[in-house]
């Protein structure tokens, strides 16, 4: 049974059509790499999946929650869907530990000691156990992004969304973040990531999806997708980025 | 008999300055509490609350403090509300401070990047939790320098309370001038005492601002 189902999702900003009927079904444990030019709608689609953007029409079901308007429904969905952003978006006034413990404590009403245990265990998972008491500004970009991943993991999500999470990083720091993501995928996490890291998509993705003018233009397993692109648009795109 | 302006007269001014301090504190506390409500209404998702707050800010900011004070002291008795000068002055200053602080703090709340809201939303926090645990702590940091700066305005503007007969520093100065006829020394001393109250605040505001910017650079 698919964990993510999107059915004919449409979204416009004013007269600009950003999503022009996107349908996608993702099975448990898949790693979907979403690629495409900027403005092709890939980020907007990802943001629709956890309700940061509201589609004009179409249906979205993530981890068993149908996307519906209203705070309550959205919060139920977001408890099962983690999101990691390009700009990390850690809370600068809180330590790494507190950043991670905030949502489990407030949303899941977990006690202080247990939340701290969770924080330490997810930090260990991203290889930053020793940074529990540090403030975000004391960390490198790559470390901040790994903390952001740990913060999402602490909610024990069923699906994780990654929105260009390495785009703001210096090249020498992207590797540590991608390694964490690869490990997550291997442990069975269902993941969708918008990315420009073609090598990573090729190596780690179970499926690659190409967005073009608000639609999924072509998709397939990485060997096929990169090895023998069918449409001229994808051929041209890959020719430009590879 | 005409007195001359000596240490006893100066002490009288200093004692009156204590009322200026008290009135400033009352205005700051009252204006702070209501200003917080105004700021939160101004950034609320409810359009009616937003409009009420916006209306309050523009009306009060577009009215001289003196007129607000006249309204409270002379106007409200017609509605059966009669206040002693200190209370009337505190109320008038509260109204004045609430609009300015409300507007300053709205700006600080809005200056917290949208991505912080999004991150908090994505973690399934409730709207109030996002505000209390994520946005306000960051807004407060931004708000400290302009808030301290505005306290200088409050201290100086308490002088209008002299018009409704409240004996604070300015009123004490006019009284003392009437008995000494030494306006240079009297009002020079008054100015000095205001400066002594405001200057530390100005310095603190500048220091805090520098520290905030230093924090951003790192």
Short mmCIF file of C-alpha atoms in Angstrom, two decimals:
data_model
loop_
_atom_site.label_atom_id
_atom_site.label_comp_id
_atom_site.label_asym_id
_atom_site.label_seq_id
_atom_site.Cartn_x
_atom_site.Cartn_y
_atom_site.Cartn_z
CA UNK A 1 0.00 0.00 0.00
CA UNK A 2 1.43 3.41 -0.98
CA UNK A 3 2.50 5.82 1.79
CA UNK A 4 2.16 8.89 -0.37
CA UNK A 5 -0.57 9.34 -2.95
CA UNK A 6 -1.01 12.52 -4.95
CA UNK A 7 -3.84 12.64 -7.44
CA UNK A 8 -4.09 15.36 -10.10
CA UNK A 9 -2.71 18.10 -7.82
CA UNK A 10 -3.06 21.60 -9.20
CA UNK A 11 -1.81 24.88 -7.83
CA UNK A 12 -1.54 28.40 -9.19
CA UNK A 13 -0.09 31.57 -7.74
CA UNK A 14 -2.23 34.23 -9.36
CA UNK A 15 -2.07 33.67 -13.10
CA UNK A 16 1.03 31.48 -12.80
CA UNK A 17 0.29 27.77 -12.92
CA UNK A 18 2.87 26.01 -10.78
CA UNK A 19 1.39 22.52 -10.54
CA UNK A 20 -0.57 21.41 -13.55
CA UNK A 21 -2.00 18.05 -12.56
CA UNK A 22 0.64 16.09 -10.65
CA UNK A 23 -0.02 12.46 -9.74
CA UNK A 24 2.48 10.34 -7.86
CA UNK A 25 2.33 7.25 -5.73
CA UNK A 26 5.17 6.31 -3.38
CA UNK A 27 5.52 2.94 -1.66
CA UNK A 28 6.91 2.36 1.79
CA UNK A 29 10.69 2.55 1.96
CA UNK A 30 11.12 4.22 -1.43
CA UNK A 31 13.54 7.07 -1.94
CA UNK A 32 12.17 9.39 -4.59
CA UNK A 33 14.53 11.98 -6.04
CA UNK A 34 12.64 14.88 -7.59
CA UNK A 35 14.62 16.88 -10.12
CA UNK A 36 13.88 19.64 -12.58
CA UNK A 37 14.63 23.24 -13.45
CA UNK A 38 13.88 25.96 -10.91
CA UNK A 39 10.29 27.02 -11.32
CA UNK A 40 9.22 23.57 -12.50
CA UNK A 41 7.03 23.15 -9.40
CA UNK A 42 9.06 20.50 -7.60
CA UNK A 43 9.47 22.40 -4.33
CA UNK A 44 5.86 23.54 -4.34
CA UNK A 45 4.78 19.94 -4.78
CA UNK A 46 6.88 18.84 -1.82
CA UNK A 47 5.45 21.67 0.29
CA UNK A 48 1.93 20.59 -0.66
CA UNK A 49 2.61 17.17 0.82
CA UNK A 50 2.77 18.53 4.38
CA UNK A 51 0.32 21.36 3.89
CA UNK A 52 2.77 24.27 3.79
CA UNK A 53 1.09 25.05 0.48
CA UNK A 54 -2.56 24.32 -0.17
CA UNK A 55 -3.34 22.83 -3.58
CA UNK A 56 -6.19 24.42 -5.54
CA UNK A 57 -7.50 20.99 -6.46
CA UNK A 58 -6.57 17.33 -6.41
CA UNK A 59 -6.13 14.86 -3.60
CA UNK A 60 -3.17 14.14 -1.35
CA UNK A 61 -2.91 11.30 1.16
CA UNK A 62 0.27 10.97 3.20
CA UNK A 63 0.81 8.23 5.79
CA UNK A 64 -2.91 7.61 5.88
CA UNK A 65 -3.87 11.27 6.39
CA UNK A 66 -5.86 12.97 3.66
CA UNK A 67 -4.71 16.55 3.29
CA UNK A 68 -7.65 18.67 4.39
CA UNK A 69 -8.00 22.27 5.43
CA UNK A 70 -8.06 23.05 9.14
CA UNK A 71 -5.36 23.10 11.80
CA UNK A 72 -6.32 19.81 13.48
CA UNK A 73 -6.13 17.71 10.32
CA UNK A 74 -2.88 19.37 9.28
CA UNK A 75 -1.25 18.74 12.64
CA UNK A 76 -2.24 15.07 12.56
CA UNK A 77 -0.59 14.75 9.15
CA UNK A 78 2.52 16.71 10.15
CA UNK A 79 3.15 14.44 13.13
CA UNK A 80 3.84 11.66 10.65
CA UNK A 81 5.65 13.71 8.02
CA UNK A 82 9.07 15.20 8.67
CA UNK A 83 10.35 18.11 6.62
CA UNK A 84 13.90 19.37 6.23
CA UNK A 85 14.56 22.71 4.57
CA UNK A 86 17.30 24.22 2.45
CA UNK A 87 18.05 26.87 5.09
CA UNK A 88 18.00 24.34 8.01
CA UNK A 89 15.58 26.56 9.98
CA UNK A 90 16.87 25.51 13.37
CA UNK A 91 15.55 27.68 16.19
CA UNK A 92 18.53 29.96 16.93
CA UNK A 93 17.52 30.74 20.52
CA UNK A 94 17.48 27.08 21.58
CA UNK A 95 20.31 24.62 22.04
CA UNK A 96 20.56 21.64 19.72
CA UNK A 97 19.01 19.44 22.39
CA UNK A 98 16.11 21.82 22.99
CA UNK A 99 15.54 22.20 19.25
CA UNK A 100 15.01 18.47 19.03
CA UNK A 101 12.99 18.06 22.24
CA UNK A 102 10.55 20.91 21.57
CA UNK A 103 8.09 19.09 19.32
CA UNK A 104 8.10 15.72 21.13
CA UNK A 105 7.43 17.55 24.39
CA UNK A 106 4.78 19.98 23.13
CA UNK A 107 3.06 17.84 20.54
CA UNK A 108 3.46 14.33 21.85
CA UNK A 109 3.48 15.41 25.53
CA UNK A 110 6.55 13.31 26.22
CA UNK A 111 8.28 13.88 29.57
CA UNK A 112 11.52 15.81 29.92
CA UNK A 113 13.80 12.84 30.60
CA UNK A 114 12.35 10.72 27.83
CA UNK A 115 12.54 13.59 25.35
CA UNK A 116 16.20 14.07 26.25
CA UNK A 117 16.81 10.36 25.62
CA UNK A 118 15.16 10.65 22.22
CA UNK A 119 17.22 13.75 21.41
CA UNK A 120 20.47 11.99 22.32
CA UNK A 121 19.59 8.94 20.30
CA UNK A 122 18.65 10.84 17.12
CA UNK A 123 21.75 13.01 17.50
CA UNK A 124 23.84 9.86 17.67
CA UNK A 125 22.06 8.68 14.55
CA UNK A 126 23.29 11.73 12.62
CA UNK A 127 26.72 11.52 14.25
CA UNK A 128 26.46 14.62 16.46
CA UNK A 129 25.96 13.17 19.93
CA UNK A 130 28.48 15.60 21.40
CA UNK A 131 26.60 18.70 20.18
CA UNK A 132 23.62 18.34 22.50
CA UNK A 133 24.39 21.56 24.40
CA UNK A 134 25.66 23.61 21.46
CA UNK A 135 23.71 26.47 19.90
CA UNK A 136 22.98 26.28 16.16
CA UNK A 137 25.25 29.25 15.34
CA UNK A 138 28.21 27.32 16.78
CA UNK A 139 27.78 24.58 14.18
CA UNK A 140 28.83 24.36 10.54
CA UNK A 141 26.12 24.33 7.87
CA UNK A 142 26.45 20.60 7.41
CA UNK A 143 26.14 20.00 11.13
CA UNK A 144 23.12 22.30 11.36
CA UNK A 145 21.44 20.40 8.56
CA UNK A 146 22.13 17.09 10.31
CA UNK A 147 20.58 18.52 13.49
CA UNK A 148 17.55 19.56 11.42
CA UNK A 149 17.27 15.98 10.19
CA UNK A 150 17.59 14.71 13.77
CA UNK A 151 14.88 17.16 14.87
CA UNK A 152 12.50 15.69 12.30
CA UNK A 153 13.47 12.14 13.22
CA UNK A 154 12.64 12.75 16.87
CA UNK A 155 8.96 12.84 15.91
CA UNK A 156 9.31 9.32 14.49
CA UNK A 157 7.82 10.28 11.11
CA UNK A 158 6.63 7.75 8.56
CA UNK A 159 7.68 9.91 5.61
CA UNK A 160 10.42 12.49 5.31
CA UNK A 161 10.55 15.37 2.85
CA UNK A 162 13.83 17.05 1.96
CA UNK A 163 13.66 20.36 0.13
CA UNK A 164 17.05 21.00 -1.53
CA UNK A 165 18.75 20.28 1.76
CA UNK A 166 22.28 20.49 0.42
CA UNK A 167 21.86 23.49 -1.88
CA UNK A 168 23.00 26.03 0.73
CA UNK A 169 26.04 23.98 1.76
CA UNK A 170 29.64 24.27 0.66
CA UNK A 171 30.50 21.29 -1.56
CA UNK A 172 32.79 19.75 1.07
CA UNK A 173 29.89 19.69 3.56
CA UNK A 174 27.23 18.08 1.37
CA UNK A 175 28.78 14.64 1.73
CA UNK A 176 28.12 14.33 5.47
CA UNK A 177 24.46 15.25 4.99
CA UNK A 178 23.97 12.90 2.06
CA UNK A 179 25.57 10.10 4.06
CA UNK A 180 23.02 10.57 6.84
CA UNK A 181 20.21 10.53 4.29
CA UNK A 182 21.53 7.40 2.68
CA UNK A 183 21.64 5.69 6.07
CA UNK A 184 18.07 6.73 6.75
CA UNK A 185 16.94 5.31 3.46
CA UNK A 186 18.70 2.05 4.14
CA UNK A 187 16.90 1.79 7.49
CA UNK A 188 13.62 1.79 5.54
CA UNK A 189 12.46 5.39 5.79
CA UNK A 190 10.18 6.58 2.99
CA UNK A 191 11.78 9.70 1.58
CA UNK A 192 11.07 12.31 -1.07
CA UNK A 193 13.78 14.75 -1.88
CA UNK A 194 14.01 17.67 -4.21
CA UNK A 195 17.64 17.79 -5.20
CA UNK A 196 20.29 18.95 -7.59
CA UNK A 197 22.68 16.20 -6.49
CA UNK A 198 22.46 14.01 -9.58
CA UNK A 199 25.18 11.65 -8.43
CA UNK A 200 23.31 11.04 -5.19
CA UNK A 201 20.00 10.54 -7.01
CA UNK A 202 21.67 8.05 -9.29
CA UNK A 203 23.27 6.14 -6.43
CA UNK A 204 20.61 6.19 -3.72
CA UNK A 205 17.20 6.80 -5.28
CA UNK A 206 14.78 4.00 -5.99
CA UNK A 207 13.04 6.24 -8.49
CA UNK A 208 13.83 9.57 -10.09
CA UNK A 209 11.05 11.96 -11.06
CA UNK A 210 11.54 14.80 -13.52
CA UNK A 211 9.32 17.84 -13.14
CA UNK A 212 8.77 20.02 -16.18
CA UNK A 213 6.31 22.92 -16.44
CA UNK A 214 4.29 21.83 -13.42
CA UNK A 215 3.99 18.21 -14.44
CA UNK A 216 5.81 14.96 -13.94
CA UNK A 217 7.33 14.71 -17.36
CA UNK A 218 9.25 11.50 -16.97
CA UNK A 219 10.14 9.08 -14.20
CA UNK A 220 11.89 5.78 -13.72
CA UNK A 221 14.57 3.84 -11.86
CA UNK A 222 17.88 5.72 -11.88
CA UNK A 223 19.80 3.49 -14.33
CA UNK A 224 17.10 3.83 -16.92
CA UNK A 225 16.32 7.46 -16.11
CA UNK A 226 19.91 8.66 -16.44
CA UNK A 227 21.07 5.99 -18.89
CA UNK A 228 18.29 6.24 -21.43
CA UNK A 229 16.08 9.29 -20.97
CA UNK A 230 13.07 9.03 -23.25
CA UNK A 231 11.86 12.59 -23.74
CA UNK A 232 13.87 15.33 -25.44
CA UNK A 233 13.17 17.69 -22.48
CA UNK A 234 14.83 15.34 -20.00
CA UNK A 235 17.68 14.64 -22.40
CA UNK A 236 18.26 18.35 -22.68
CA UNK A 237 18.03 18.89 -18.92
CA UNK A 238 20.44 16.09 -18.14
CA UNK A 239 22.76 17.33 -20.83
CA UNK A 240 22.85 20.69 -19.09
CA UNK A 241 23.40 19.46 -15.52
CA UNK A 242 25.57 16.38 -15.89
CA UNK B 1 9.54 87.31 49.25
CA UNK B 2 11.66 86.02 46.42
CA UNK B 3 13.67 82.90 47.15
CA UNK B 4 16.92 82.24 45.39
CA UNK B 5 17.68 78.97 43.68
CA UNK B 6 19.88 76.95 46.05
CA UNK B 7 20.42 73.37 47.20
CA UNK B 8 17.00 73.14 48.88
CA UNK B 9 15.30 74.22 45.66
CA UNK B 10 17.34 71.73 43.66
CA UNK B 11 16.36 68.99 46.11
CA UNK B 12 12.72 69.91 45.52
CA UNK B 13 13.24 69.25 41.81
CA UNK B 14 14.97 65.95 42.48
CA UNK B 15 12.07 64.86 44.67
CA UNK B 16 9.63 65.79 41.92
CA UNK B 17 11.73 63.79 39.46
CA UNK B 18 10.77 60.70 41.45
CA UNK B 19 7.20 61.24 40.27
CA UNK B 20 8.47 61.45 36.72
CA UNK B 21 10.16 58.10 37.24
CA UNK B 22 7.01 56.60 38.76
CA UNK B 23 4.81 57.93 35.95
CA UNK B 24 7.29 56.62 33.36
CA UNK B 25 7.26 53.19 34.96
CA UNK B 26 3.46 53.10 35.11
CA UNK B 27 3.25 54.18 31.47
CA UNK B 28 5.82 51.59 30.47
CA UNK B 29 4.15 48.76 32.33
CA UNK B 30 0.60 49.69 31.27
CA UNK B 31 1.71 50.48 27.72
CA UNK B 32 3.76 47.29 27.64
CA UNK B 33 0.87 45.04 28.66
CA UNK B 34 -1.63 46.63 26.27
CA UNK B 35 1.04 47.08 23.60
CA UNK B 36 1.69 43.32 23.70
CA UNK B 37 -2.01 42.67 23.14
CA UNK B 38 -2.04 45.24 20.30
CA UNK B 39 1.03 43.64 18.67
CA UNK B 40 -0.44 40.14 18.87
CA UNK B 41 -3.78 41.36 17.48
CA UNK B 42 -1.92 43.15 14.69
CA UNK B 43 -0.27 39.89 13.52
CA UNK B 44 -3.33 37.72 14.17
CA UNK B 45 -4.94 35.71 11.40
CA UNK B 46 -8.29 37.21 12.32
CA UNK B 47 -8.89 40.20 10.05
CA UNK B 48 -11.15 41.97 12.54
CA UNK B 49 -8.54 41.83 15.32
CA UNK B 50 -5.90 43.02 12.87
CA UNK B 51 -8.02 45.99 11.80
CA UNK B 52 -8.93 47.01 15.35
CA UNK B 53 -5.24 47.00 16.31
CA UNK B 54 -4.24 48.88 13.16
CA UNK B 55 -6.95 51.46 13.86
CA UNK B 56 -5.79 51.89 17.45
CA UNK B 57 -2.20 52.40 16.35
CA UNK B 58 -3.00 55.00 13.69
CA UNK B 59 -5.47 56.96 15.80
CA UNK B 60 -3.21 57.17 18.85
CA UNK B 61 -0.05 57.80 16.84
CA UNK B 62 -1.87 60.56 14.98
CA UNK B 63 -2.99 62.32 18.16
CA UNK B 64 -0.78 64.51 20.39
CA UNK B 65 -0.13 62.97 23.82
CA UNK B 66 -1.42 66.18 25.33
CA UNK B 67 -4.82 65.73 23.71
CA UNK B 68 -4.99 62.11 24.88
CA UNK B 69 -4.28 63.38 28.38
CA UNK B 70 -6.94 66.11 28.10
CA UNK B 71 -9.43 63.50 26.97
CA UNK B 72 -8.72 61.29 29.96
CA UNK B 73 -8.57 64.08 32.54
CA UNK B 74 -11.22 66.50 31.26
CA UNK B 75 -13.22 64.33 28.89
CA UNK B 76 -13.89 61.16 30.85
CA UNK B 77 -15.49 62.97 33.84
CA UNK B 78 -18.37 63.73 31.46
CA UNK B 79 -18.88 59.99 31.28
CA UNK B 80 -18.74 59.75 35.04
CA UNK B 81 -15.09 58.68 35.18
CA UNK B 82 -13.11 61.08 37.32
CA UNK B 83 -9.45 60.35 38.03
CA UNK B 84 -6.81 62.07 40.18
CA UNK B 85 -4.01 63.61 38.09
CA UNK B 86 -1.53 60.76 38.63
CA UNK B 87 -4.03 58.13 37.51
CA UNK B 88 -5.21 60.24 34.57
CA UNK B 89 -1.62 60.86 33.51
CA UNK B 90 -0.74 57.18 33.84
CA UNK B 91 -3.80 56.22 31.78
CA UNK B 92 -3.07 58.79 29.07
CA UNK B 93 0.58 57.73 28.87
CA UNK B 94 -0.48 54.08 28.79
CA UNK B 95 -2.67 54.74 25.77
CA UNK B 96 0.17 56.58 24.07
CA UNK B 97 2.82 53.95 24.87
CA UNK B 98 0.56 51.03 23.93
CA UNK B 99 0.22 52.23 20.34
CA UNK B 100 3.92 52.85 19.84
CA UNK B 101 5.11 49.72 21.64
CA UNK B 102 2.43 47.70 19.85
CA UNK B 103 3.73 48.92 16.51
CA UNK B 104 7.40 48.41 17.43
CA UNK B 105 6.73 44.88 18.63
CA UNK B 106 4.59 44.01 15.60
CA UNK B 107 7.59 44.90 13.48
CA UNK B 108 9.83 42.67 15.60
CA UNK B 109 7.44 39.72 15.36
CA UNK B 110 7.23 40.16 11.60
CA UNK B 111 11.01 40.40 11.37
CA UNK B 112 11.37 36.79 12.51
CA UNK B 113 11.89 34.91 9.24
CA UNK B 114 8.87 33.15 7.75
CA UNK B 115 10.93 29.94 7.62
CA UNK B 116 10.90 29.79 11.41
CA UNK B 117 7.10 29.64 11.32
CA UNK B 118 7.25 27.00 8.63
CA UNK B 119 9.71 24.85 10.57
CA UNK B 120 7.51 25.10 13.67
CA UNK B 121 4.40 24.27 11.61
CA UNK B 122 6.13 21.29 10.05
CA UNK B 123 6.81 19.95 13.54
CA UNK B 124 3.04 20.00 14.18
CA UNK B 125 3.17 22.78 16.77
CA UNK B 126 -0.11 24.60 17.42
CA UNK B 127 -0.32 28.25 16.34
CA UNK B 128 0.00 29.48 19.94
CA UNK B 129 2.97 27.17 20.55
CA UNK B 130 4.71 28.47 17.43
CA UNK B 131 4.27 31.99 18.72
CA UNK B 132 5.28 31.32 22.33
CA UNK B 133 8.18 28.91 21.89
CA UNK B 134 9.60 29.83 18.50
CA UNK B 135 8.70 33.32 17.34
CA UNK B 136 8.34 35.48 20.46
CA UNK B 137 11.71 34.53 22.01
CA UNK B 138 13.39 35.64 18.78
CA UNK B 139 11.22 38.74 18.49
CA UNK B 140 12.10 39.78 22.04
CA UNK B 141 15.78 39.77 21.16
CA UNK B 142 15.08 42.10 18.26
CA UNK B 143 12.75 44.24 20.36
CA UNK B 144 15.07 45.14 23.22
CA UNK B 145 17.02 48.01 21.59
CA UNK B 146 14.03 49.88 20.09
CA UNK B 147 12.00 49.31 23.27
CA UNK B 148 14.67 50.80 25.50
CA UNK B 149 14.99 53.63 22.98
CA UNK B 150 11.26 54.30 23.22
CA UNK B 151 11.48 54.46 27.04
CA UNK B 152 13.42 57.69 26.53
CA UNK B 153 10.40 59.11 24.69
CA UNK B 154 8.13 58.03 27.53
CA UNK B 155 10.29 59.74 30.18
CA UNK B 156 10.39 62.99 28.20
CA UNK B 157 6.70 62.91 27.35
CA UNK B 158 5.66 62.57 30.99
CA UNK B 159 6.26 66.33 31.07
CA UNK B 160 2.84 66.87 29.49
CA UNK B 161 1.29 65.63 32.75
CA UNK B 162 2.33 69.00 34.22
CA UNK B 163 -0.54 70.58 32.25
CA UNK B 164 -3.20 68.72 34.22
CA UNK B 165 -1.62 69.75 37.50
CA UNK B 166 0.40 66.66 38.28
CA UNK B 167 3.56 67.77 40.06
CA UNK B 168 6.29 65.91 38.28
CA UNK B 169 9.63 67.34 37.24
CA UNK B 170 8.40 69.91 34.70
CA UNK B 171 5.58 71.12 36.91
CA UNK B 172 7.97 71.36 39.83
CA UNK B 173 10.24 73.45 37.60
CA UNK B 174 7.48 75.95 36.76
CA UNK B 175 6.49 76.18 40.43
CA UNK B 176 10.08 76.80 41.44
CA UNK B 177 10.51 79.39 38.70
CA UNK B 178 7.48 81.26 40.02
CA UNK B 179 9.09 81.70 43.42
CA UNK B 180 12.70 82.26 42.34
CA UNK B 181 12.43 84.04 38.96
CA UNK B 182 15.66 82.33 37.97
CA UNK B 183 14.46 80.46 34.88
CA UNK B 184 17.96 79.77 33.59
CA UNK B 185 19.02 77.91 36.72
CA UNK B 186 15.64 76.31 37.32
CA UNK B 187 14.99 74.98 33.81
CA UNK B 188 18.68 74.27 33.34
CA UNK B 189 18.42 71.97 36.36
CA UNK B 190 15.20 70.45 35.04
CA UNK B 191 16.87 69.72 31.72
CA UNK B 192 19.86 68.23 33.52
CA UNK B 193 17.63 65.91 35.56
CA UNK B 194 15.76 64.72 32.43
CA UNK B 195 19.09 64.11 30.78
CA UNK B 196 20.30 62.15 33.81
CA UNK B 197 17.26 59.87 33.45
CA UNK B 198 17.32 59.51 29.67
CA UNK B 199 21.00 59.32 28.86
CA UNK B 200 21.60 55.95 30.56
CA UNK B 201 18.65 54.56 28.61
CA UNK B 202 20.02 55.90 25.33
CA UNK B 203 23.43 54.43 26.02
CA UNK B 204 21.88 51.10 26.99
CA UNK B 205 19.80 51.08 23.79
CA UNK B 206 22.88 51.71 21.63
CA UNK B 207 24.90 49.04 23.44
CA UNK B 208 22.12 46.49 23.06
CA UNK B 209 21.82 47.31 19.38
CA UNK B 210 25.54 46.83 18.86
CA UNK B 211 25.47 43.52 20.70
CA UNK B 212 22.52 42.35 18.59
CA UNK B 213 24.35 43.16 15.38
CA UNK B 214 27.51 41.50 16.63
CA UNK B 215 25.46 38.38 17.30
CA UNK B 216 24.18 38.45 13.74
CA UNK B 217 27.59 38.76 12.18
CA UNK B 218 28.96 35.65 13.86
#
